[in-house]
Short mmCIF file of C-alpha atoms in Angstrom, two decimals:
data_model
loop_
_atom_site.label_atom_id
_atom_site.label_comp_id
_atom_site.label_asym_id
_atom_site.label_seq_id
_atom_site.Cartn_x
_atom_site.Cartn_y
_atom_site.Cartn_z
CA MET A 1 -10.51 -8.12 8.17
CA THR A 2 -14.17 -8.91 7.90
CA TYR A 3 -14.60 -7.94 4.30
CA LYS A 4 -16.71 -11.03 3.68
CA GLU A 5 -19.30 -10.02 6.20
CA THR A 6 -19.86 -6.51 4.96
CA VAL A 7 -23.19 -6.72 3.23
CA VAL A 8 -23.37 -4.42 0.27
CA PRO A 9 -26.94 -3.84 -0.88
CA GLU A 10 -27.56 -4.96 -4.42
CA PRO A 11 -27.53 -1.93 -6.68
CA PRO A 12 -30.90 -1.71 -8.40
CA LEU A 13 -30.74 -2.19 -12.13
CA ALA A 14 -31.58 0.97 -13.97
CA GLY A 15 -34.58 1.03 -16.30
CA ASP A 16 -32.28 1.55 -19.27
CA GLU A 17 -30.32 -1.58 -18.50
CA ILE A 18 -33.52 -3.62 -18.18
CA ARG A 19 -34.77 -2.28 -21.52
CA GLN A 20 -31.47 -3.14 -23.20
CA ARG A 21 -31.49 -6.67 -21.87
CA LYS A 22 -35.05 -7.23 -23.05
CA ALA A 23 -34.25 -5.73 -26.45
CA PHE A 24 -31.28 -8.04 -26.86
CA LEU A 25 -33.46 -11.06 -26.07
CA GLU A 26 -36.13 -9.66 -28.41
CA PHE A 27 -38.59 -9.87 -25.55
CA ARG A 28 -41.51 -7.68 -26.68
CA ASP A 29 -45.07 -6.83 -25.81
CA ASP A 30 -46.48 -9.77 -27.78
CA ASP A 31 -44.33 -12.06 -25.64
CA VAL A 32 -45.88 -10.52 -22.54
CA ALA A 33 -49.33 -11.08 -23.98
CA ARG A 34 -48.60 -14.69 -24.86
CA LEU A 35 -47.23 -15.44 -21.42
CA ARG A 36 -50.28 -13.88 -19.81
CA SER A 37 -52.48 -16.03 -22.01
CA ILE A 38 -51.19 -19.21 -20.41
CA ASN A 39 -51.62 -17.96 -16.86
CA GLU A 40 -54.74 -20.04 -16.42
CA LEU A 41 -52.91 -23.08 -17.74
CA ALA A 42 -50.00 -22.46 -15.39
CA GLN A 43 -52.39 -22.28 -12.46
CA ARG A 44 -53.75 -25.64 -13.37
CA TYR A 45 -50.39 -27.33 -13.63
CA ALA A 46 -48.38 -25.40 -11.06
CA ASP A 47 -48.63 -27.99 -8.30
CA ALA A 48 -47.75 -30.87 -10.58
CA VAL A 49 -44.76 -29.02 -12.07
CA ILE A 50 -43.46 -28.04 -8.64
CA GLU A 51 -43.96 -31.59 -7.45
CA ASP A 52 -41.86 -32.94 -10.35
CA PHE A 53 -39.32 -30.21 -9.84
CA TYR A 54 -38.60 -31.10 -6.22
CA ARG A 55 -38.67 -34.83 -6.89
CA HIS A 56 -35.95 -34.14 -9.41
CA LEU A 57 -33.95 -31.95 -7.01
CA MET A 58 -34.22 -34.45 -4.18
CA SER A 59 -32.93 -37.30 -6.34
CA PHE A 60 -29.49 -35.70 -6.62
CA GLU A 61 -26.94 -35.52 -3.84
CA ASP A 62 -25.72 -32.03 -4.83
CA THR A 63 -29.08 -30.34 -4.59
CA ARG A 64 -30.65 -32.52 -1.87
CA ALA A 65 -28.09 -31.16 0.61
CA PHE A 66 -29.81 -27.76 0.44
CA PHE A 67 -33.20 -29.02 1.57
CA THR A 68 -32.49 -31.23 4.57
CA ASP A 69 -34.77 -29.14 6.81
CA PRO A 70 -38.47 -29.89 6.04
CA ALA A 71 -39.51 -26.39 7.14
CA VAL A 72 -37.06 -24.85 4.70
CA LEU A 73 -38.26 -27.19 1.99
CA ALA A 74 -41.88 -26.18 2.55
CA HIS A 75 -40.93 -22.51 2.45
CA VAL A 76 -38.90 -22.71 -0.76
CA ARG A 77 -41.64 -24.77 -2.37
CA SER A 78 -44.17 -22.04 -1.77
CA MET A 79 -41.68 -19.46 -3.01
CA GLN A 80 -41.04 -21.56 -6.07
CA LYS A 81 -44.73 -21.78 -6.81
CA ALA A 82 -45.09 -18.02 -6.47
CA TYR A 83 -42.25 -17.58 -8.92
CA PHE A 84 -43.76 -20.08 -11.32
CA MET A 85 -47.01 -18.17 -11.29
CA ARG A 86 -45.26 -14.88 -11.65
CA LEU A 87 -43.71 -16.06 -14.91
CA THR A 88 -47.12 -15.79 -16.54
CA GLN A 89 -48.53 -12.74 -14.79
CA GLY A 90 -47.30 -10.30 -17.38
CA GLU A 91 -45.53 -7.94 -14.96
CA TYR A 92 -41.84 -7.89 -15.86
CA ASP A 93 -41.00 -4.45 -14.51
CA GLU A 94 -38.33 -3.19 -12.14
CA ASN A 95 -40.04 -4.91 -9.22
CA TYR A 96 -39.81 -8.21 -11.00
CA VAL A 97 -36.12 -7.62 -11.74
CA ALA A 98 -35.35 -6.62 -8.15
CA ASN A 99 -37.06 -9.80 -6.98
CA ARG A 100 -35.01 -11.96 -9.35
CA VAL A 101 -31.77 -10.27 -8.29
CA ARG A 102 -32.65 -10.80 -4.64
CA ILE A 103 -33.44 -14.49 -5.19
CA GLY A 104 -30.21 -14.92 -7.11
CA ALA A 105 -28.28 -13.34 -4.25
CA ILE A 106 -29.91 -15.71 -1.76
CA HIS A 107 -28.97 -18.72 -3.84
CA GLU A 108 -25.44 -17.42 -4.16
CA ARG A 109 -25.20 -16.90 -0.40
CA VAL A 110 -26.27 -20.45 0.44
CA GLY A 111 -23.73 -21.68 -2.08
CA LEU A 112 -25.99 -23.22 -4.71
CA PRO A 113 -23.69 -24.05 -7.61
CA VAL A 114 -24.29 -22.34 -10.95
CA LYS A 115 -24.55 -25.72 -12.68
CA SER A 116 -27.55 -26.58 -10.46
CA TYR A 117 -29.10 -23.22 -11.24
CA PHE A 118 -28.90 -23.93 -14.95
CA GLY A 119 -30.05 -27.49 -14.47
CA MET A 120 -33.11 -26.34 -12.58
CA TYR A 121 -34.10 -23.85 -15.27
CA CYS A 122 -33.63 -26.49 -17.92
CA PHE A 123 -35.90 -28.83 -15.99
CA TYR A 124 -38.52 -26.09 -15.68
CA LEU A 125 -38.54 -25.36 -19.38
CA ARG A 126 -38.78 -29.01 -20.29
CA SER A 127 -41.67 -29.74 -17.96
CA VAL A 128 -43.57 -26.71 -19.27
CA LEU A 129 -42.81 -27.74 -22.85
CA LYS A 130 -44.30 -31.16 -22.15
CA ARG A 131 -47.52 -29.59 -20.85
CA LEU A 132 -47.73 -27.10 -23.69
CA HIS A 133 -47.33 -29.92 -26.13
CA GLY A 134 -50.22 -31.79 -24.54
CA GLU A 135 -52.42 -28.72 -24.22
CA TYR A 136 -51.96 -27.33 -27.75
CA LYS A 137 -52.18 -30.59 -29.71
CA ASP A 138 -54.39 -28.90 -32.29
CA ASN A 139 -52.31 -25.76 -32.53
CA PRO A 140 -48.61 -26.64 -32.42
CA GLU A 141 -47.59 -23.18 -33.76
CA GLN A 142 -49.15 -21.56 -30.73
CA ALA A 143 -47.26 -23.98 -28.45
CA VAL A 144 -43.99 -23.06 -30.14
CA ALA A 145 -44.75 -19.32 -29.88
CA VAL A 146 -45.60 -19.54 -26.19
CA PHE A 147 -42.55 -21.61 -25.50
CA ASP A 148 -40.43 -19.11 -27.42
CA SER A 149 -41.69 -16.29 -25.18
CA LEU A 150 -41.16 -18.31 -22.06
CA MET A 151 -37.62 -19.17 -23.10
CA LYS A 152 -36.80 -15.49 -23.58
CA LEU A 153 -38.14 -14.69 -20.15
CA THR A 154 -36.26 -17.49 -18.41
CA PHE A 155 -33.01 -16.53 -20.11
CA PHE A 156 -33.66 -12.99 -18.93
CA ASP A 157 -34.04 -14.33 -15.38
CA VAL A 158 -30.98 -16.58 -15.60
CA GLY A 159 -28.91 -13.63 -16.80
CA LEU A 160 -29.97 -11.61 -13.77
CA ALA A 161 -29.24 -14.43 -11.35
CA ILE A 162 -25.81 -15.27 -12.79
CA ASP A 163 -24.89 -11.59 -12.65
CA THR A 164 -25.48 -11.61 -8.91
CA TYR A 165 -23.13 -14.59 -8.63
CA ILE A 166 -20.41 -12.80 -10.57
CA GLU A 167 -20.87 -9.52 -8.72
CA SER A 168 -20.59 -11.25 -5.41
CA ARG A 169 -17.35 -12.96 -6.45
CA GLU A 170 -15.95 -9.69 -7.70
CA ARG A 171 -16.74 -8.05 -4.39
CA THR A 172 -14.97 -10.85 -2.55
CA ILE A 173 -11.91 -10.54 -4.77
CA GLN A 174 -11.84 -6.78 -4.38
CA GLY A 175 -12.11 -7.06 -0.62
CA GLN A 176 -9.30 -9.56 -0.50
CA GLN A 177 -7.08 -7.42 -2.67
CA GLU A 178 -7.61 -4.50 -0.32
CA ALA A 179 -6.85 -6.68 2.68
CA ILE A 180 -3.67 -7.94 1.03
CA ARG A 181 -2.59 -4.41 0.21
CA GLU A 182 -3.03 -3.32 3.78
CA LEU A 183 -1.03 -6.24 5.08
CA SER A 184 1.57 -6.09 2.43
CA THR A 185 4.33 -3.68 3.30
CA PRO A 186 5.62 -3.61 6.85
CA VAL A 187 9.02 -2.02 7.33
CA LEU A 188 10.55 -3.07 10.63
CA LEU A 189 13.29 -1.36 12.59
CA LEU A 190 15.49 -4.21 13.78
CA ARG A 191 18.31 -2.22 15.41
CA PRO A 192 19.25 1.43 15.23
CA SER A 193 20.01 2.13 11.54
CA LEU A 194 18.95 -1.38 10.45
CA LEU A 195 15.63 -1.94 8.68
CA LEU A 196 14.02 -5.23 7.76
CA LEU A 197 11.63 -5.37 4.81
CA PRO A 198 10.02 -8.80 4.53
CA ILE A 199 8.21 -9.16 1.22
CA ILE A 200 5.48 -11.78 1.09
CA GLY A 201 3.45 -12.65 -1.98
CA LEU A 202 3.43 -11.47 -5.54
CA ILE A 203 4.88 -8.09 -6.40
CA ASP A 204 3.05 -6.10 -9.05
CA SER A 205 3.84 -2.59 -10.17
CA LEU A 206 1.43 -0.91 -7.77
CA ARG A 207 2.70 -2.88 -4.81
CA ALA A 208 6.32 -2.36 -5.79
CA ARG A 209 5.71 1.36 -5.84
CA GLN A 210 4.06 1.39 -2.41
CA LEU A 211 6.78 -0.83 -1.04
CA THR A 212 9.58 1.38 -2.34
CA GLU A 213 7.92 4.58 -1.16
CA GLN A 214 7.38 3.17 2.29
CA LEU A 215 10.95 1.88 2.43
CA LEU A 216 12.35 5.29 1.48
CA ARG A 217 10.22 7.08 4.04
CA SER A 218 11.37 4.64 6.69
CA VAL A 219 15.00 5.09 5.68
CA ARG A 220 14.64 8.78 6.29
CA SER A 221 12.62 8.66 9.50
CA ASN A 222 14.80 5.94 11.08
CA ARG A 223 18.09 7.23 9.68
CA ALA A 224 18.71 3.74 8.36
CA LYS A 225 22.10 2.79 6.94
CA VAL A 226 21.37 -0.81 6.04
CA VAL A 227 18.18 -2.43 4.75
CA VAL A 228 17.67 -6.18 4.67
CA ILE A 229 15.08 -7.13 2.05
CA ASP A 230 13.86 -10.67 2.57
CA VAL A 231 12.16 -12.28 -0.43
CA THR A 232 11.63 -15.74 1.05
CA GLY A 233 7.88 -15.20 0.69
CA VAL A 234 7.97 -14.15 -2.95
CA PRO A 235 6.73 -17.10 -4.99
CA SER A 236 8.12 -16.10 -8.36
CA VAL A 237 10.40 -13.53 -9.89
CA ASP A 238 10.29 -12.34 -13.46
CA THR A 239 12.10 -9.51 -15.17
CA LYS A 240 9.58 -6.95 -13.98
CA VAL A 241 9.71 -8.01 -10.35
CA ALA A 242 13.51 -8.04 -10.44
CA ASN A 243 13.50 -4.52 -11.87
CA HIS A 244 11.23 -3.37 -9.05
CA LEU A 245 13.64 -4.84 -6.52
CA VAL A 246 16.63 -3.22 -8.19
CA GLN A 247 14.83 0.12 -8.21
CA ALA A 248 14.04 -0.13 -4.51
CA VAL A 249 17.67 -0.97 -3.75
CA GLU A 250 19.05 1.84 -5.90
CA ALA A 251 16.63 4.41 -4.53
CA ALA A 252 17.62 3.44 -0.98
CA ARG A 253 21.26 3.76 -1.97
CA LEU A 254 20.64 7.30 -3.25
CA MET A 255 19.56 8.06 0.29
CA GLY A 256 22.71 6.53 1.69
CA ALA A 257 21.34 3.14 2.76
CA ALA A 258 22.95 -0.11 1.64
CA SER A 259 20.62 -3.02 0.88
CA ILE A 260 21.05 -6.74 1.30
CA ILE A 261 18.64 -9.10 -0.43
CA THR A 262 18.08 -12.40 1.31
CA GLY A 263 16.05 -15.53 0.80
CA ILE A 264 16.20 -16.01 -2.97
CA ALA A 265 15.03 -19.60 -3.44
CA PRO A 266 17.20 -21.92 -5.59
CA GLU A 267 14.53 -22.21 -8.29
CA ILE A 268 14.18 -18.44 -8.38
CA ALA A 269 17.94 -18.04 -8.66
CA GLN A 270 17.85 -20.40 -11.65
CA THR A 271 14.99 -18.51 -13.29
CA MET A 272 16.71 -15.18 -12.77
CA VAL A 273 19.93 -16.34 -14.38
CA LYS A 274 18.03 -17.92 -17.27
CA LEU A 275 16.14 -14.66 -17.79
CA GLY A 276 19.43 -12.79 -17.80
CA ILE A 277 18.54 -10.67 -14.77
CA ASP A 278 21.73 -9.13 -13.44
CA LEU A 279 21.83 -8.54 -9.69
CA MET A 280 25.63 -8.50 -9.55
CA ARG A 281 25.66 -4.95 -8.24
CA ILE A 282 23.36 -5.85 -5.39
CA THR A 283 24.49 -7.64 -2.26
CA THR A 284 22.64 -10.92 -1.90
CA VAL A 285 23.04 -13.58 0.74
CA GLY A 286 21.34 -16.93 1.21
CA ASP A 287 19.01 -16.56 4.13
CA LEU A 288 17.65 -13.96 6.50
CA GLN A 289 20.02 -14.97 9.30
CA SER A 290 23.12 -14.41 7.18
CA GLY A 291 21.59 -11.19 5.90
CA ILE A 292 21.17 -9.81 9.38
CA GLU A 293 24.67 -10.95 10.35
CA GLU A 294 26.07 -9.21 7.29
CA ALA A 295 24.10 -6.07 8.13
CA GLU A 296 25.37 -6.11 11.69
CA ARG A 297 28.90 -6.46 10.40
CA LEU A 298 28.41 -3.44 8.13
CA LEU A 299 27.08 -1.43 11.05
CA GLY A 300 29.85 -2.58 13.37
CA TYR A 301 27.73 -4.67 15.70
CA ARG A 302 29.01 -7.87 17.21
CA VAL A 303 26.52 -10.23 18.78
CA VAL A 304 27.94 -12.00 21.82
CA LYS A 305 26.29 -14.91 23.57
CA LEU A 306 26.26 -14.46 27.34
CA ASP A 307 27.29 -17.27 29.67
CA GLY A 308 24.21 -19.19 30.64
CA GLY A 309 22.27 -17.78 27.71
CA GLY A 310 19.85 -19.94 25.82
CA ARG A 311 18.03 -21.19 28.92
CA GLN A 312 14.34 -21.85 28.65
CA ASN A 313 13.50 -19.82 31.76
CA PRO A 314 15.48 -16.89 33.05
CA PRO A 315 16.60 -17.32 36.65
CA GLU A 316 14.27 -15.95 39.33
CA GLY A 317 14.77 -12.39 40.43
CA THR A 318 16.41 -11.06 37.31
CA MET B 1 26.07 33.50 -10.25
CA ASN B 2 25.76 30.27 -8.32
CA ARG B 3 27.39 31.70 -5.21
CA ALA B 4 24.03 32.53 -3.68
CA ARG B 5 22.28 29.42 -4.95
CA ALA B 6 24.99 26.98 -3.91
CA PRO B 7 27.66 28.48 -1.65
CA ILE B 8 30.78 26.36 -1.05
CA LEU B 9 31.84 26.10 2.58
CA LYS B 10 35.24 24.87 3.69
CA LEU B 11 35.51 22.72 6.80
CA GLU B 12 39.07 21.53 7.46
CA ASP B 13 39.96 19.60 4.28
CA THR B 14 36.34 19.12 3.23
CA LEU B 15 34.33 21.31 0.89
CA ILE B 16 30.58 21.47 1.40
CA ALA B 17 28.45 22.67 -1.49
CA SER B 18 25.16 23.58 0.10
CA VAL B 19 22.45 23.89 -2.55
CA GLN B 20 19.94 26.54 -1.45
CA GLU B 21 17.39 26.49 -4.25
CA ALA B 22 16.61 24.91 -7.60
CA LEU B 23 19.61 25.06 -9.92
CA MET B 24 19.55 25.96 -13.60
CA ASP B 25 21.82 24.03 -15.93
CA ALA B 26 24.26 26.98 -16.05
CA ASP B 27 24.38 27.06 -12.24
CA LEU B 28 25.31 23.38 -12.18
CA VAL B 29 28.11 23.89 -14.66
CA GLY B 30 29.31 26.88 -12.63
CA LEU B 31 29.21 24.82 -9.44
CA ARG B 32 31.20 22.06 -11.12
CA ASP B 33 33.93 24.42 -12.31
CA GLU B 34 34.13 26.19 -8.98
CA LEU B 35 34.31 22.95 -6.97
CA VAL B 36 37.05 21.49 -9.11
CA ALA B 37 39.05 24.71 -8.83
CA ASP B 38 38.52 24.87 -5.06
CA VAL B 39 39.57 21.25 -4.51
CA LYS B 40 42.83 22.11 -6.21
CA ARG B 41 43.25 25.43 -4.40
CA TYR B 42 42.53 24.15 -0.87
CA ARG B 43 43.99 20.67 -1.43
CA ALA B 44 40.66 19.26 -0.22
CA HIS B 45 40.19 15.52 0.34
CA ALA B 46 36.46 15.38 0.27
CA VAL B 47 33.48 17.16 -1.29
CA ILE B 48 29.95 16.95 0.05
CA ILE B 49 27.07 18.15 -2.11
CA ASP B 50 23.94 18.73 -0.06
CA VAL B 51 20.77 18.60 -2.17
CA THR B 52 18.23 18.45 0.67
CA VAL B 53 16.19 21.34 -0.71
CA LEU B 54 15.90 19.99 -4.26
CA ASP B 55 12.58 18.38 -5.12
CA VAL B 56 13.77 17.27 -8.55
CA LEU B 57 17.04 16.00 -9.97
CA ASP B 58 16.96 15.62 -13.75
CA SER B 59 19.35 13.79 -16.04
CA PHE B 60 21.53 16.84 -16.61
CA ALA B 61 21.91 17.41 -12.86
CA ALA B 62 22.66 13.73 -12.27
CA ARG B 63 25.26 13.70 -15.03
CA THR B 64 26.90 16.90 -13.80
CA ILE B 65 27.07 15.55 -10.25
CA ARG B 66 28.68 12.36 -11.50
CA ASN B 67 31.12 14.42 -13.52
CA ILE B 68 32.03 16.39 -10.42
CA ALA B 69 32.72 13.10 -8.61
CA GLN B 70 34.90 11.80 -11.42
CA MET B 71 36.81 15.08 -11.81
CA THR B 72 37.46 15.58 -8.11
CA ARG B 73 38.65 11.99 -7.77
CA LEU B 74 41.24 12.63 -10.44
CA ILE B 75 42.64 15.44 -8.32
CA GLY B 76 42.45 13.54 -5.05
CA ALA B 77 39.06 14.15 -3.44
CA ARG B 78 36.05 11.88 -2.97
CA THR B 79 32.58 13.29 -3.50
CA ILE B 80 29.52 12.39 -1.45
CA ILE B 81 26.01 13.45 -2.32
CA VAL B 82 23.72 13.88 0.66
CA GLY B 83 20.09 14.74 1.32
CA ILE B 84 18.29 13.14 -1.62
CA GLN B 85 14.63 13.02 -0.57
CA PRO B 86 12.47 9.87 -0.86
CA ASP B 87 10.34 11.20 -3.72
CA VAL B 88 13.41 12.41 -5.58
CA ALA B 89 15.17 9.06 -5.13
CA PHE B 90 12.12 7.21 -6.42
CA ALA B 91 11.78 9.46 -9.45
CA MET B 92 15.49 9.17 -10.21
CA VAL B 93 15.59 5.36 -10.27
CA GLN B 94 12.55 5.34 -12.51
CA LEU B 95 14.46 7.53 -14.95
CA GLY B 96 17.49 5.26 -14.59
CA LEU B 97 19.54 7.98 -12.88
CA THR B 98 21.25 5.88 -10.24
CA LEU B 99 24.52 7.82 -9.74
CA ASP B 100 26.49 4.60 -10.06
CA GLY B 101 29.75 4.47 -8.21
CA MET B 102 29.00 7.61 -6.21
CA GLU B 103 28.94 7.75 -2.46
CA THR B 104 25.65 8.78 -0.90
CA ALA B 105 24.48 9.58 2.62
CA LEU B 106 21.17 10.43 4.22
CA ASP B 107 22.08 13.97 5.20
CA LEU B 108 25.00 16.27 5.97
CA GLU B 109 25.55 14.70 9.36
CA ASP B 110 25.87 11.19 7.94
CA GLY B 111 28.00 12.50 5.10
CA LEU B 112 30.43 14.09 7.54
CA ALA B 113 30.49 10.87 9.58
CA LEU B 114 31.34 8.95 6.43
CA ILE B 115 34.59 10.89 5.98
CA GLY B 116 35.39 10.73 9.67
CA LEU B 117 34.45 14.31 10.45
CA ARG B 118 32.14 13.95 13.39
CA PRO B 119 30.61 17.06 14.84
CA GLY B 120 31.68 17.35 18.51
CA LYS B 121 29.65 15.41 21.05
CA ALA B 122 28.79 18.64 22.84
CA CYS B 123 27.10 20.03 19.76
CA ARG B 124 24.93 16.96 19.33
CA ALA B 125 23.66 16.70 22.89
#
């Protein structure tokens, strides 16, 4: 499965959603105006801020690792400057949002940790605050107001970026769940009338249902009389899981197939007894080998070892 | 009334109740009475109820079938239910209708094999 490599385009955020986010942050037209008013100031300080920013990044192991290539570093620096300038250009429309989402996705893809993302924004805000403080010595209220607007905007941006992180994780999880489901329920015909159902991993209600349905279909199509259900790969059993197993066994019995459960681990046996789960009516044996031997006995097979069997290589010409 | 819906066939000392279509509760009761009477009359040793065509078996049907098994055993015949379909089996266990203690088989052929009545080899070729 290559679920990880399937690139799903980022769904564009609808205008309504953008409006709601801005409303929640109380980001209004006067904020836009204030940010635009410091555009000239930003231009003046951009290079110095960016310089500080990368000096900070490069002084930490975690973040330095992302900028080992000087060409990459130069590129992201110019991108960073463009972003810095864009913060005060007064255009916070759908284009702006799409750009932020895209940048967030890139950071997520290269594996930049969320903590670094937050740390970088914090550094940005602080270095701007320092400059505002110096610039508006005579008018501290104005400095506070501008900083207030800037903080709203950066939180807006952080929200967008973190959402891309979460969405990407969700997609990965979803893809993995699908892959697990596809892999989850093989029913194997071991001999005529003998089915093997190896269960691996956790059993939830959905999976138990699929598993039982597939087992019953296989019982019919293979005319199975005995089913060996191996639970060696089931990490834990609670009352629900045990009920699912009992249901599968009883449904198979209604279709005339006897079931043998094998591979219950000692700890699981203890848990089951402590929980009061009663499997007395179900045949259980220790391991898969004994289970198959028991099934063969029920079906009237007898496995006989031939003379000379067990050799590594069969003799030539056979 | 149930004669058309579930005719009872006699094969040596086995009775085969072959359900042809969905059964009403009254049909089930009729089938039960008729089977018990026939087991006595023909001194049958086995009863096979074939439910292949049914796409639902509710609690009344399950109880009646179990009753048939218990009654016929008292007068000397075992009862085997055959032909429960996968979906029906799944629905039944979810309702807790597990027909405990009853013999089951995949279909009529397996049911007959269970009581040692194998159709001739020539027929199966």
